[in-house]
Tab-separated table of N, CA and C in Angstrom:
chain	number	residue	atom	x	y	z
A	38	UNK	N	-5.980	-124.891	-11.763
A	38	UNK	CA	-5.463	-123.641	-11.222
A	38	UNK	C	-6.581	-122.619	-11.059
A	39	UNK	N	-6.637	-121.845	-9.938
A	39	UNK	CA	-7.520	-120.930	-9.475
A	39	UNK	C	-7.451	-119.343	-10.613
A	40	UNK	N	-7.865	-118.438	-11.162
A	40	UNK	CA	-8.008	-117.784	-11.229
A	40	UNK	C	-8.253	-116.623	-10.563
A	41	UNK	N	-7.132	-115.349	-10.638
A	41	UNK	CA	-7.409	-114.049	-9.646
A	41	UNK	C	-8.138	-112.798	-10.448
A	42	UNK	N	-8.817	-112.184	-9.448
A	42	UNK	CA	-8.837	-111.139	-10.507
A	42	UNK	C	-8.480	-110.149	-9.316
A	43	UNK	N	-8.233	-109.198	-10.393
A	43	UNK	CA	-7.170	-107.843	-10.076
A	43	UNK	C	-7.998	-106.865	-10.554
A	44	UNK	N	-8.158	-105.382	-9.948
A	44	UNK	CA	-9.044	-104.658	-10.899
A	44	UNK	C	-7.585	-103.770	-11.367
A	45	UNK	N	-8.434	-103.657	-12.747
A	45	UNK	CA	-7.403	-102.378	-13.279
A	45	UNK	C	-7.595	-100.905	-13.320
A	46	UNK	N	-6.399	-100.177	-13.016
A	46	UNK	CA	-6.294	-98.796	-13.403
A	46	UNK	C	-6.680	-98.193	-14.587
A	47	UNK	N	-6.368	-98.968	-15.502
A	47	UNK	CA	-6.523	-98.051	-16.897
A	47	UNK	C	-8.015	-98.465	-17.477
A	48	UNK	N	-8.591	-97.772	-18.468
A	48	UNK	CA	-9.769	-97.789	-19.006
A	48	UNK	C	-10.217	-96.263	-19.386
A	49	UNK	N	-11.620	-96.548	-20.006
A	49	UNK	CA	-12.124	-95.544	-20.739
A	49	UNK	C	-12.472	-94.458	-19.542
A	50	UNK	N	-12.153	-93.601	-20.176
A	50	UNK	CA	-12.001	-91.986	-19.477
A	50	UNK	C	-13.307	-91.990	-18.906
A	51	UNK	N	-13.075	-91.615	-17.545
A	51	UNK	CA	-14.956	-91.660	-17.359
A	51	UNK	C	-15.223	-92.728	-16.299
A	52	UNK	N	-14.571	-93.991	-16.637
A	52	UNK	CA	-14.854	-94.798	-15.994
A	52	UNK	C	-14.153	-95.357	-15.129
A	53	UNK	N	-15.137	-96.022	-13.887
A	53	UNK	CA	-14.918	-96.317	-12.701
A	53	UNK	C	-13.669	-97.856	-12.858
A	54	UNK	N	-12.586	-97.991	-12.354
A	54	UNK	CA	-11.519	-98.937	-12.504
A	54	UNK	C	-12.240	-100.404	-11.780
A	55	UNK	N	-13.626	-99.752	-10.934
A	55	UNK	CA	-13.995	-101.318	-10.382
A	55	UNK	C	-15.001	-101.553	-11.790
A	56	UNK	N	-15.241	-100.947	-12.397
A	56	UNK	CA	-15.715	-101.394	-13.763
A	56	UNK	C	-15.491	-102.645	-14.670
A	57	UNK	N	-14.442	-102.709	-14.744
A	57	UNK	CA	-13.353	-103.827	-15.570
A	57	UNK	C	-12.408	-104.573	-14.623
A	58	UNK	N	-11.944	-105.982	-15.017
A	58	UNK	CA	-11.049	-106.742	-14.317
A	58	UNK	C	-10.702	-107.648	-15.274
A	59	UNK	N	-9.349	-107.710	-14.704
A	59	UNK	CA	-8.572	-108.468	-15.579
A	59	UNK	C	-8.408	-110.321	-14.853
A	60	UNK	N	-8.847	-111.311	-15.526
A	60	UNK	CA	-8.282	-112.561	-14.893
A	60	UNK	C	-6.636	-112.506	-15.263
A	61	UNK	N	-6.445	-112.735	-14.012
A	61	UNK	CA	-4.825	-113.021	-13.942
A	61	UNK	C	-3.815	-114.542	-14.751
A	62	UNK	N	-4.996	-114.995	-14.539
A	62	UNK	CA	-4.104	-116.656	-15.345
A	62	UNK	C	-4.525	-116.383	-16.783
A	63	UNK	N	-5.311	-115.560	-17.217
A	63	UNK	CA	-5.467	-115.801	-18.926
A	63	UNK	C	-5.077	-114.127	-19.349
A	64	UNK	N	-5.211	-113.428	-18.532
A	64	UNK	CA	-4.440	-111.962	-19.007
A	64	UNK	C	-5.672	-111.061	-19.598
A	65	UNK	N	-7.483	-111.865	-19.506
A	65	UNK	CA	-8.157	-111.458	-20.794
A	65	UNK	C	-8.609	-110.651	-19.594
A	66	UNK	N	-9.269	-109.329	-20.432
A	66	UNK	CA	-10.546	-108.073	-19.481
A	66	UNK	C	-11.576	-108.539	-20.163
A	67	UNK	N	-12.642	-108.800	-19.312
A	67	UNK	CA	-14.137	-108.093	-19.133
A	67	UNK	C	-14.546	-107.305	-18.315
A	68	UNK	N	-15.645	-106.448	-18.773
A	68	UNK	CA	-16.333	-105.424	-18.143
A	68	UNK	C	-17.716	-106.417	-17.261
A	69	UNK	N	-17.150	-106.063	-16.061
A	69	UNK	CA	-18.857	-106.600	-15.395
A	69	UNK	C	-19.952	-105.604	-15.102
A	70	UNK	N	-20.836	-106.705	-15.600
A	70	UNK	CA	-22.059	-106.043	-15.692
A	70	UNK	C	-22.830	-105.992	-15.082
A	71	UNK	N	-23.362	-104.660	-14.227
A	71	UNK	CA	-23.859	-104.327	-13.376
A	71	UNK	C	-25.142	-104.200	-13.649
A	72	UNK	N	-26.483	-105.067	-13.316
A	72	UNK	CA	-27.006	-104.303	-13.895
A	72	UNK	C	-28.708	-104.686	-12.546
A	73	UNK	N	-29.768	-104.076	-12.625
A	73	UNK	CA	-31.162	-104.452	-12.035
A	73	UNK	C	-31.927	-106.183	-12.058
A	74	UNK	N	-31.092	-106.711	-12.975
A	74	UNK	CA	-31.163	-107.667	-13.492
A	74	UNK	C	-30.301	-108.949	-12.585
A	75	UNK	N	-29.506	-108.596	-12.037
A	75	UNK	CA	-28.195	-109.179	-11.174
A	75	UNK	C	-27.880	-108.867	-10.277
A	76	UNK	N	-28.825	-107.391	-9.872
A	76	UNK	CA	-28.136	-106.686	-8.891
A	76	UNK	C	-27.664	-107.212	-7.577
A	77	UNK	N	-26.789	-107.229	-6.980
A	77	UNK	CA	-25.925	-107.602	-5.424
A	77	UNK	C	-26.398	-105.978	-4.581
A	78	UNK	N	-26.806	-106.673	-3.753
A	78	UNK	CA	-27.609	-105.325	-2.978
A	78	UNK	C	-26.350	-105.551	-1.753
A	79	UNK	N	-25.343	-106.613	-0.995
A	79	UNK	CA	-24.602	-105.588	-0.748
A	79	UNK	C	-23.412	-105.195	-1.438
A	80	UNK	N	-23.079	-105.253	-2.651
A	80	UNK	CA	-22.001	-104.191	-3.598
A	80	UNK	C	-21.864	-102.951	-2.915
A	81	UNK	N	-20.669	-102.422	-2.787
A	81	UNK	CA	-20.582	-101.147	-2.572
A	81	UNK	C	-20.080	-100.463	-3.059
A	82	UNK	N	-19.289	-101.068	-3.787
A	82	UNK	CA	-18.065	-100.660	-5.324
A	82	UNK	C	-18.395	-99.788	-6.308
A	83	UNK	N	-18.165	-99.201	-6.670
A	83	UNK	CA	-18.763	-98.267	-7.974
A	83	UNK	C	-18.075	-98.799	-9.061
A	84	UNK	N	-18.972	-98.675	-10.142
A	84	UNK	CA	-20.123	-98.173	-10.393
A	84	UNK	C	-21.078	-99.327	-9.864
A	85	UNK	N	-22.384	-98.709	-8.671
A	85	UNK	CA	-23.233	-99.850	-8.269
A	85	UNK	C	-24.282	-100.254	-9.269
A	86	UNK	N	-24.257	-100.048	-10.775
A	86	UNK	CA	-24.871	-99.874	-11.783
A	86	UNK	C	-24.052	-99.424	-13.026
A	87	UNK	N	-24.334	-100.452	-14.297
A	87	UNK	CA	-23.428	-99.650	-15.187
A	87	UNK	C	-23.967	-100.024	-16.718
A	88	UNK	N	-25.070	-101.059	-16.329
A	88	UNK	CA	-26.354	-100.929	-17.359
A	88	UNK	C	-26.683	-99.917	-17.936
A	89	UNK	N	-26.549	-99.844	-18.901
A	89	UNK	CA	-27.207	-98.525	-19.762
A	89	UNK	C	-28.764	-98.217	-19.305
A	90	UNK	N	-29.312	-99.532	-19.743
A	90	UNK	CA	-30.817	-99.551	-19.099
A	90	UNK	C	-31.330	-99.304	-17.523
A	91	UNK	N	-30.465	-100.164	-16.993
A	91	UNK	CA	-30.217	-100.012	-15.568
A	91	UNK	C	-30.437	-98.840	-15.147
A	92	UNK	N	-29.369	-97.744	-15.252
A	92	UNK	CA	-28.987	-96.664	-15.195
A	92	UNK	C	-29.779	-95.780	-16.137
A	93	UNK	N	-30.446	-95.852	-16.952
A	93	UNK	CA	-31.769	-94.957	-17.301
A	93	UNK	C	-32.872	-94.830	-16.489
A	94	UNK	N	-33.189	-96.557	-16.048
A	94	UNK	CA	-34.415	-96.443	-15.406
A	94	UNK	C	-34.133	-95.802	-13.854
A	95	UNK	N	-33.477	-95.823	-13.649
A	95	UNK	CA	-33.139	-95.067	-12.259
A	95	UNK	C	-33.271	-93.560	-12.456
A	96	UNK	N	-32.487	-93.415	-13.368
A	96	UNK	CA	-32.583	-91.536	-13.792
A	96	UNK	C	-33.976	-91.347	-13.666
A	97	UNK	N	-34.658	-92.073	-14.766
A	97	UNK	CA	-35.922	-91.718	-15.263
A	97	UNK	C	-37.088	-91.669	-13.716
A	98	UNK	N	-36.818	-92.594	-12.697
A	98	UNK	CA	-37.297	-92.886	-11.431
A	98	UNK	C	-36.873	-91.925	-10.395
A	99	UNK	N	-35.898	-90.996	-11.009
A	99	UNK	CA	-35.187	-90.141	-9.969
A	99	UNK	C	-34.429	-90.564	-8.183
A	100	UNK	N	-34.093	-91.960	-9.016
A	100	UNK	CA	-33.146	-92.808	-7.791
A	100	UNK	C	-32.056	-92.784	-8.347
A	101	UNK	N	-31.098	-93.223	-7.231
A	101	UNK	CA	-29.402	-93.104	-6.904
A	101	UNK	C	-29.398	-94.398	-6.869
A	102	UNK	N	-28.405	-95.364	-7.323
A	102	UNK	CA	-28.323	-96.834	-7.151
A	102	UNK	C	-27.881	-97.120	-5.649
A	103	UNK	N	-27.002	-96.049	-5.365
A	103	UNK	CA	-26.765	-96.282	-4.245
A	103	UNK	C	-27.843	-96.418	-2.969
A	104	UNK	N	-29.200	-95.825	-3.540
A	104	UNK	CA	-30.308	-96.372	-2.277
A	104	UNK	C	-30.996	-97.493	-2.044
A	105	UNK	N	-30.883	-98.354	-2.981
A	105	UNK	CA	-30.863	-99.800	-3.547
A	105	UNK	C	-29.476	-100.723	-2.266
A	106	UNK	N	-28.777	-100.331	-2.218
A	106	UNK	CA	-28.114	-100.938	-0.949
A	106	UNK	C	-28.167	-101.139	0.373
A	107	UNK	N	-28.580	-102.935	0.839
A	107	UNK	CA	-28.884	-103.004	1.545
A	107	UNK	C	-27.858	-102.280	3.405
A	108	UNK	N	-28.856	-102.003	4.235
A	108	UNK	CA	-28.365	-101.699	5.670
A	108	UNK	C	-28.459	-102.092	6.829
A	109	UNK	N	-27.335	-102.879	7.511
A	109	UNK	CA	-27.885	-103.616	8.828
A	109	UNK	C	-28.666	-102.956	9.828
A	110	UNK	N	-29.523	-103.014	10.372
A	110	UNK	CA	-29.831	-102.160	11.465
A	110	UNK	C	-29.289	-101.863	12.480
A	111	UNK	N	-28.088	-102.809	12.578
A	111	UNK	CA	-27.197	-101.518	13.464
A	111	UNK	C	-26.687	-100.671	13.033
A	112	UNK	N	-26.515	-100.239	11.715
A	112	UNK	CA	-26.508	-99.023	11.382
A	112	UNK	C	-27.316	-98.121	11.514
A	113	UNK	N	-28.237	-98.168	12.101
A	113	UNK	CA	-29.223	-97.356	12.831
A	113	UNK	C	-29.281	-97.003	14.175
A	114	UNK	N	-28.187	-97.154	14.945
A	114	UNK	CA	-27.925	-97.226	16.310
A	114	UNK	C	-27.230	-96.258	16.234
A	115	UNK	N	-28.003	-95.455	17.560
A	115	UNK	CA	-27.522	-94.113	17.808
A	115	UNK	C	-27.723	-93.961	19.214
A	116	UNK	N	-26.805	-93.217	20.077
A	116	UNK	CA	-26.946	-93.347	21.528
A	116	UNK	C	-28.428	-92.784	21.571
A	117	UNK	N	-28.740	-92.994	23.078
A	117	UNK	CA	-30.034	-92.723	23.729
A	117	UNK	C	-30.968	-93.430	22.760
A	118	UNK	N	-30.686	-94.167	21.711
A	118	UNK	CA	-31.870	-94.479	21.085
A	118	UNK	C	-32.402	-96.043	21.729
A	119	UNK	N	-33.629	-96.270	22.007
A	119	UNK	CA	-33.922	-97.801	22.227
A	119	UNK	C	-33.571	-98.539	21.160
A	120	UNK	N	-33.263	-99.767	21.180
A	120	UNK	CA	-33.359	-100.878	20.167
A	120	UNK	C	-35.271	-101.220	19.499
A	121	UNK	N	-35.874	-100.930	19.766
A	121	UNK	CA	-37.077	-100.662	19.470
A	121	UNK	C	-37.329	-100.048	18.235
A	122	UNK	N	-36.638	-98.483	18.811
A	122	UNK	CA	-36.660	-97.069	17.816
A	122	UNK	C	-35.587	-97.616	16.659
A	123	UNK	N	-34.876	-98.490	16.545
A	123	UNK	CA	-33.778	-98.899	15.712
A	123	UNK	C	-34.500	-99.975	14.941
A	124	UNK	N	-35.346	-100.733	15.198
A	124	UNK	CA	-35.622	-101.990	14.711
A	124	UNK	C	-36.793	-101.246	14.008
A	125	UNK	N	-37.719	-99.986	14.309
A	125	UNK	CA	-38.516	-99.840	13.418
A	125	UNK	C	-37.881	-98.672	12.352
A	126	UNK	N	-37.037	-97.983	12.609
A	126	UNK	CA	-36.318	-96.958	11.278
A	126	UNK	C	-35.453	-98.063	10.465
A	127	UNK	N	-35.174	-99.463	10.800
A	127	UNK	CA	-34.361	-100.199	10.013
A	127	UNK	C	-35.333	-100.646	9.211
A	128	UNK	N	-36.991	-101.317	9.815
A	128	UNK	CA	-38.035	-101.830	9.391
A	128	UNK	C	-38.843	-100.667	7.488
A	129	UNK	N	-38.320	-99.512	8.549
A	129	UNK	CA	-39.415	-98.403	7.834
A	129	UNK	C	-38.330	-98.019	6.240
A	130	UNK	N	-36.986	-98.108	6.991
A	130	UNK	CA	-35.984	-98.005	5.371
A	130	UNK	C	-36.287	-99.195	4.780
A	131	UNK	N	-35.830	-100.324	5.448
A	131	UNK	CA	-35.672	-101.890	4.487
A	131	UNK	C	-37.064	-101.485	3.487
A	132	UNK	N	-37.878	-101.335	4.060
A	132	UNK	CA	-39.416	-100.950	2.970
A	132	UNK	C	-39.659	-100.079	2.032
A	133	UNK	N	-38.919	-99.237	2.452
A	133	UNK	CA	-38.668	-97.852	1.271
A	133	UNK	C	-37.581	-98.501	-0.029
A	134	UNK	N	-36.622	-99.016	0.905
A	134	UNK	CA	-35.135	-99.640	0.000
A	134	UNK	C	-36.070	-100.798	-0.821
A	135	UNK	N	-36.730	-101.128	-0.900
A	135	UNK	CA	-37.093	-102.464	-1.499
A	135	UNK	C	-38.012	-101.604	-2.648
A	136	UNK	N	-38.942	-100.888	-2.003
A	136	UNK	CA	-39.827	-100.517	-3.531
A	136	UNK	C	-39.602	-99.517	-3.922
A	137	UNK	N	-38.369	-98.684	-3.637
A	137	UNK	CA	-37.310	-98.369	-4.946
A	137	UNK	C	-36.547	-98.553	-5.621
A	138	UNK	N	-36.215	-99.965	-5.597
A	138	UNK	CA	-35.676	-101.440	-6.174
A	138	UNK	C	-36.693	-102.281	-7.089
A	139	UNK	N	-37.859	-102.275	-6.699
A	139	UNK	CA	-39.208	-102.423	-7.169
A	139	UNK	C	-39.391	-101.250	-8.509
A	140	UNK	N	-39.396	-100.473	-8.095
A	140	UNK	CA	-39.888	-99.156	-8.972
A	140	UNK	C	-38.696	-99.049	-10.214
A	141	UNK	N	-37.572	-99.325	-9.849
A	141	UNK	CA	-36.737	-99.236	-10.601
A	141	UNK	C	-36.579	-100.112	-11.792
A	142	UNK	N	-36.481	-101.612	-10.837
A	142	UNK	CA	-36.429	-103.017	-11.725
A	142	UNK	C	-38.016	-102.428	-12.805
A	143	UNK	N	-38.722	-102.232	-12.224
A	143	UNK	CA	-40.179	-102.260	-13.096
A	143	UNK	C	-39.914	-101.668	-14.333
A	144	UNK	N	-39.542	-100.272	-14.303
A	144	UNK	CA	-39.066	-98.869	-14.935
A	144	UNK	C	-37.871	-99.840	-15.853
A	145	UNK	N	-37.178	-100.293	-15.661
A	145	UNK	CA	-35.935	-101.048	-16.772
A	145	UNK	C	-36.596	-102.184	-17.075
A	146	UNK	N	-37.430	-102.937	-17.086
A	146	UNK	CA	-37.927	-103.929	-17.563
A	146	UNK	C	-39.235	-103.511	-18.528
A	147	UNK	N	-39.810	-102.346	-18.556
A	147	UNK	CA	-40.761	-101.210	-19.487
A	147	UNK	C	-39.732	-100.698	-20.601
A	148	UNK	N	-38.567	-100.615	-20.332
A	148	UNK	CA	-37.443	-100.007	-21.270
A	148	UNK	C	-37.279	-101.236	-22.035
A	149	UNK	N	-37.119	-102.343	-21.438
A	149	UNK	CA	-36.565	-103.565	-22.106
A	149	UNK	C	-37.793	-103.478	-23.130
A	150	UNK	N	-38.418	-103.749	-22.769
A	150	UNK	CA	-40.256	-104.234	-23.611
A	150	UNK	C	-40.273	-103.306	-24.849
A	151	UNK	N	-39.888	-102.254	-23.955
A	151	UNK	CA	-40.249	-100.914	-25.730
A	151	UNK	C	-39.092	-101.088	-26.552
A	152	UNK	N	-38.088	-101.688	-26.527
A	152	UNK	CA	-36.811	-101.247	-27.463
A	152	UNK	C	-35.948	-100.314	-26.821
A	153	UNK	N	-35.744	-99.963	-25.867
A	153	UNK	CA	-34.716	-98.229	-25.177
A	153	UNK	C	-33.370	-99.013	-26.006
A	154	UNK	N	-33.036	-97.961	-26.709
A	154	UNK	CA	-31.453	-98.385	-26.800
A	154	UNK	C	-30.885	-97.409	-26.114
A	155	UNK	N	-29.663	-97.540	-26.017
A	155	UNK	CA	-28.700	-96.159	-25.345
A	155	UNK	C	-28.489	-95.074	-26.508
A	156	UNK	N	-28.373	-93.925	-26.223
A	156	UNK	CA	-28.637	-93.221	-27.492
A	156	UNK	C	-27.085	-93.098	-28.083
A	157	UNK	N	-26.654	-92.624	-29.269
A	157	UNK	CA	-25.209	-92.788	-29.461
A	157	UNK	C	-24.898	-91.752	-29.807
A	158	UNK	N	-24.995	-90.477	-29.285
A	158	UNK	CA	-24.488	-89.428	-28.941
A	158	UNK	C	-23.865	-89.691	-27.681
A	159	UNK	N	-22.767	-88.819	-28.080
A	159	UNK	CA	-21.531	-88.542	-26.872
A	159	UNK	C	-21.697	-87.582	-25.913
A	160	UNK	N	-22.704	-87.212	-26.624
A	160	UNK	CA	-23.190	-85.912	-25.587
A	160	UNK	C	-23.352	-85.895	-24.190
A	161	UNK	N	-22.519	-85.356	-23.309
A	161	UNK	CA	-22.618	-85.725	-21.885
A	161	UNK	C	-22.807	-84.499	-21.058
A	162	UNK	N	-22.886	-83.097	-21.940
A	162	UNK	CA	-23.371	-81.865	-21.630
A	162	UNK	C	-24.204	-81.798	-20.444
A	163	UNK	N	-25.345	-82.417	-20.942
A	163	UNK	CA	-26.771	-82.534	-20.062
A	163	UNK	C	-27.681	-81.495	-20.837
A	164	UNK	N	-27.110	-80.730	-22.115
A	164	UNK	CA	-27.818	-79.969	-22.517
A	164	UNK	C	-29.509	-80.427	-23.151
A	165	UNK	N	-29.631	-79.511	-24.022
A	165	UNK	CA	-30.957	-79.950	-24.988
A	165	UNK	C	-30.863	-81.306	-25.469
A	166	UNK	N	-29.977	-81.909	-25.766
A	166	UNK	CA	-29.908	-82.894	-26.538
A	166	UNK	C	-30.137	-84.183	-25.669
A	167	UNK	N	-30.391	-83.903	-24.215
A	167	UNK	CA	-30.935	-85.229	-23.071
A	167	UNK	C	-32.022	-84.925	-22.617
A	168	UNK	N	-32.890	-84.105	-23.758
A	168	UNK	CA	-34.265	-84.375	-22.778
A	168	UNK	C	-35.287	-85.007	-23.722
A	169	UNK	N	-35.675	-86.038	-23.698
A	169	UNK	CA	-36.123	-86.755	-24.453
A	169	UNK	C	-37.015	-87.264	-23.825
A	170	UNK	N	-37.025	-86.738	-22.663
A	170	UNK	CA	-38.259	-87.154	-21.328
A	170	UNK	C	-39.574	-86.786	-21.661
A	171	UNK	N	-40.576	-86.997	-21.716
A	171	UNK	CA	-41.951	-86.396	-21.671
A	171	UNK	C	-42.343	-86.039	-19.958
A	172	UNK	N	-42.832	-85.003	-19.897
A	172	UNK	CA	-43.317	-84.654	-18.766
A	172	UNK	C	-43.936	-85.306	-17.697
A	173	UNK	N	-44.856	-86.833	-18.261
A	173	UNK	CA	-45.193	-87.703	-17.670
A	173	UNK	C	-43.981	-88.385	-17.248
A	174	UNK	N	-42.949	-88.527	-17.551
A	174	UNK	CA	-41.546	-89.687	-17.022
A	174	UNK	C	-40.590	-88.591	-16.674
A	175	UNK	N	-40.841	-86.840	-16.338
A	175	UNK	CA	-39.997	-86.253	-15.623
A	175	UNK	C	-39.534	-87.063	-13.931
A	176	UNK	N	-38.008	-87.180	-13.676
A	176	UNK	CA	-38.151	-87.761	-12.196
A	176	UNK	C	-38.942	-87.020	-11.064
A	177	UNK	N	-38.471	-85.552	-11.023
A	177	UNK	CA	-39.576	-84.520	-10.358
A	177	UNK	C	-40.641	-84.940	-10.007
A	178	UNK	N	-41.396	-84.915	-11.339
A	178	UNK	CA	-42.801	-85.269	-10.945
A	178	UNK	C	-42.648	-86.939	-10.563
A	179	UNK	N	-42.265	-87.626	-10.882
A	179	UNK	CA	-42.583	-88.977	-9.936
A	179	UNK	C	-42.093	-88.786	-8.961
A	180	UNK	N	-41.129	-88.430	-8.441
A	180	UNK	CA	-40.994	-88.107	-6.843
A	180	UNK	C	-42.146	-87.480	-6.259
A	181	UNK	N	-42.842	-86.351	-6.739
A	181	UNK	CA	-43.623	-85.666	-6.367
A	181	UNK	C	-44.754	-86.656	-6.289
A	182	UNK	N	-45.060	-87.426	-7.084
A	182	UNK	CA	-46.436	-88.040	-7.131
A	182	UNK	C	-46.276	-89.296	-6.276
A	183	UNK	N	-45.242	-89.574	-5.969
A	183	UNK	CA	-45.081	-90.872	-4.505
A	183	UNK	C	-44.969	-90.161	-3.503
A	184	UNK	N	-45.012	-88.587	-3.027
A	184	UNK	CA	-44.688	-88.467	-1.986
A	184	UNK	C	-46.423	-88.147	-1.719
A	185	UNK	N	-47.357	-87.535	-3.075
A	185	UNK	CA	-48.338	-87.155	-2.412
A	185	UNK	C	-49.123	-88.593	-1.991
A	186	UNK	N	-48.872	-89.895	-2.734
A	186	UNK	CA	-49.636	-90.418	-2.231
A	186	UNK	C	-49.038	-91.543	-0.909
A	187	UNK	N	-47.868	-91.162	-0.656
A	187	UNK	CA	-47.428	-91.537	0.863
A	187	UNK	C	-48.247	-90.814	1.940
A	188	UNK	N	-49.261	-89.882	1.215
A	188	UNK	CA	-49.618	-88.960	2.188
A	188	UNK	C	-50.593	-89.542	2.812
């Protein structure tokens, strides 16, 4: 017999219902795990990440998981535009999308190496108690420092 899965409504406050699924022939939930490690680049489901680590190293990289998802290039088709002008803004993202997928995977696999645990405060403020960043791993400044040397 085949197994269905169904996603469920209910779950921890906070969280996304494509988070968890229930198999239908055994009744049991697991949480799937989303993570840099497995990632499905085309997922579109949220959460597109739900790795603790995952989802640090992105913060810490000052990426959105969602830019990690791949785009056909006809999604780049826009009237008056040549297929030319489409094949190189699809060319020039696919390249950006990849080594911030790169940068990211790298950044969570440096977390893996040192020990990162998730911290176990509940704290979801964003106050004092989440900056644990050093100025060198602010996202700011790494954005800032890939854009100067895109230059």
């Amino acid at each position: 017999p085949t197994s269905t899965l169904s996603f469920m409504e209910d779950g921890n406050p906070g969280e996304s219902p494509n988070s968890r699924v229930r198999c239908a022939s055994a009744g049991t939930r697991r949480r799937v795990h989303r993570s840099l490690e497995n990632f499905d680049e085309s997922n579109t489901l949220k959460p597109i990440l739900n790795s603790p680590r995952s989802v640090e190293a992105c913060r810490r990289q000052g990426l959105a998981a969602e830019e990690f998802i791949f785009r056909h290039p006809e999604s780049f088709e826009e009237p008056n535009v040549s297929p030319e002008i489409v094949q190189l803004r699809w060319r020039h993202h696919e390249k950006k999308r990849r080594e911030k997928l790169h940068w990211a995977t790298e950044e969570r696999q440096q977390l893996a190496l040192n020990g990162w645990q998730q911290p176990k405060s509940r704290n979801t403020s964003g106050g004092a108690g989440n900056l644990s960043m050093s100025v060198g791993e602010s996202s700011a400044a790494l954005k800032e420092q890939r854009a100067m040397e895109a230059i």
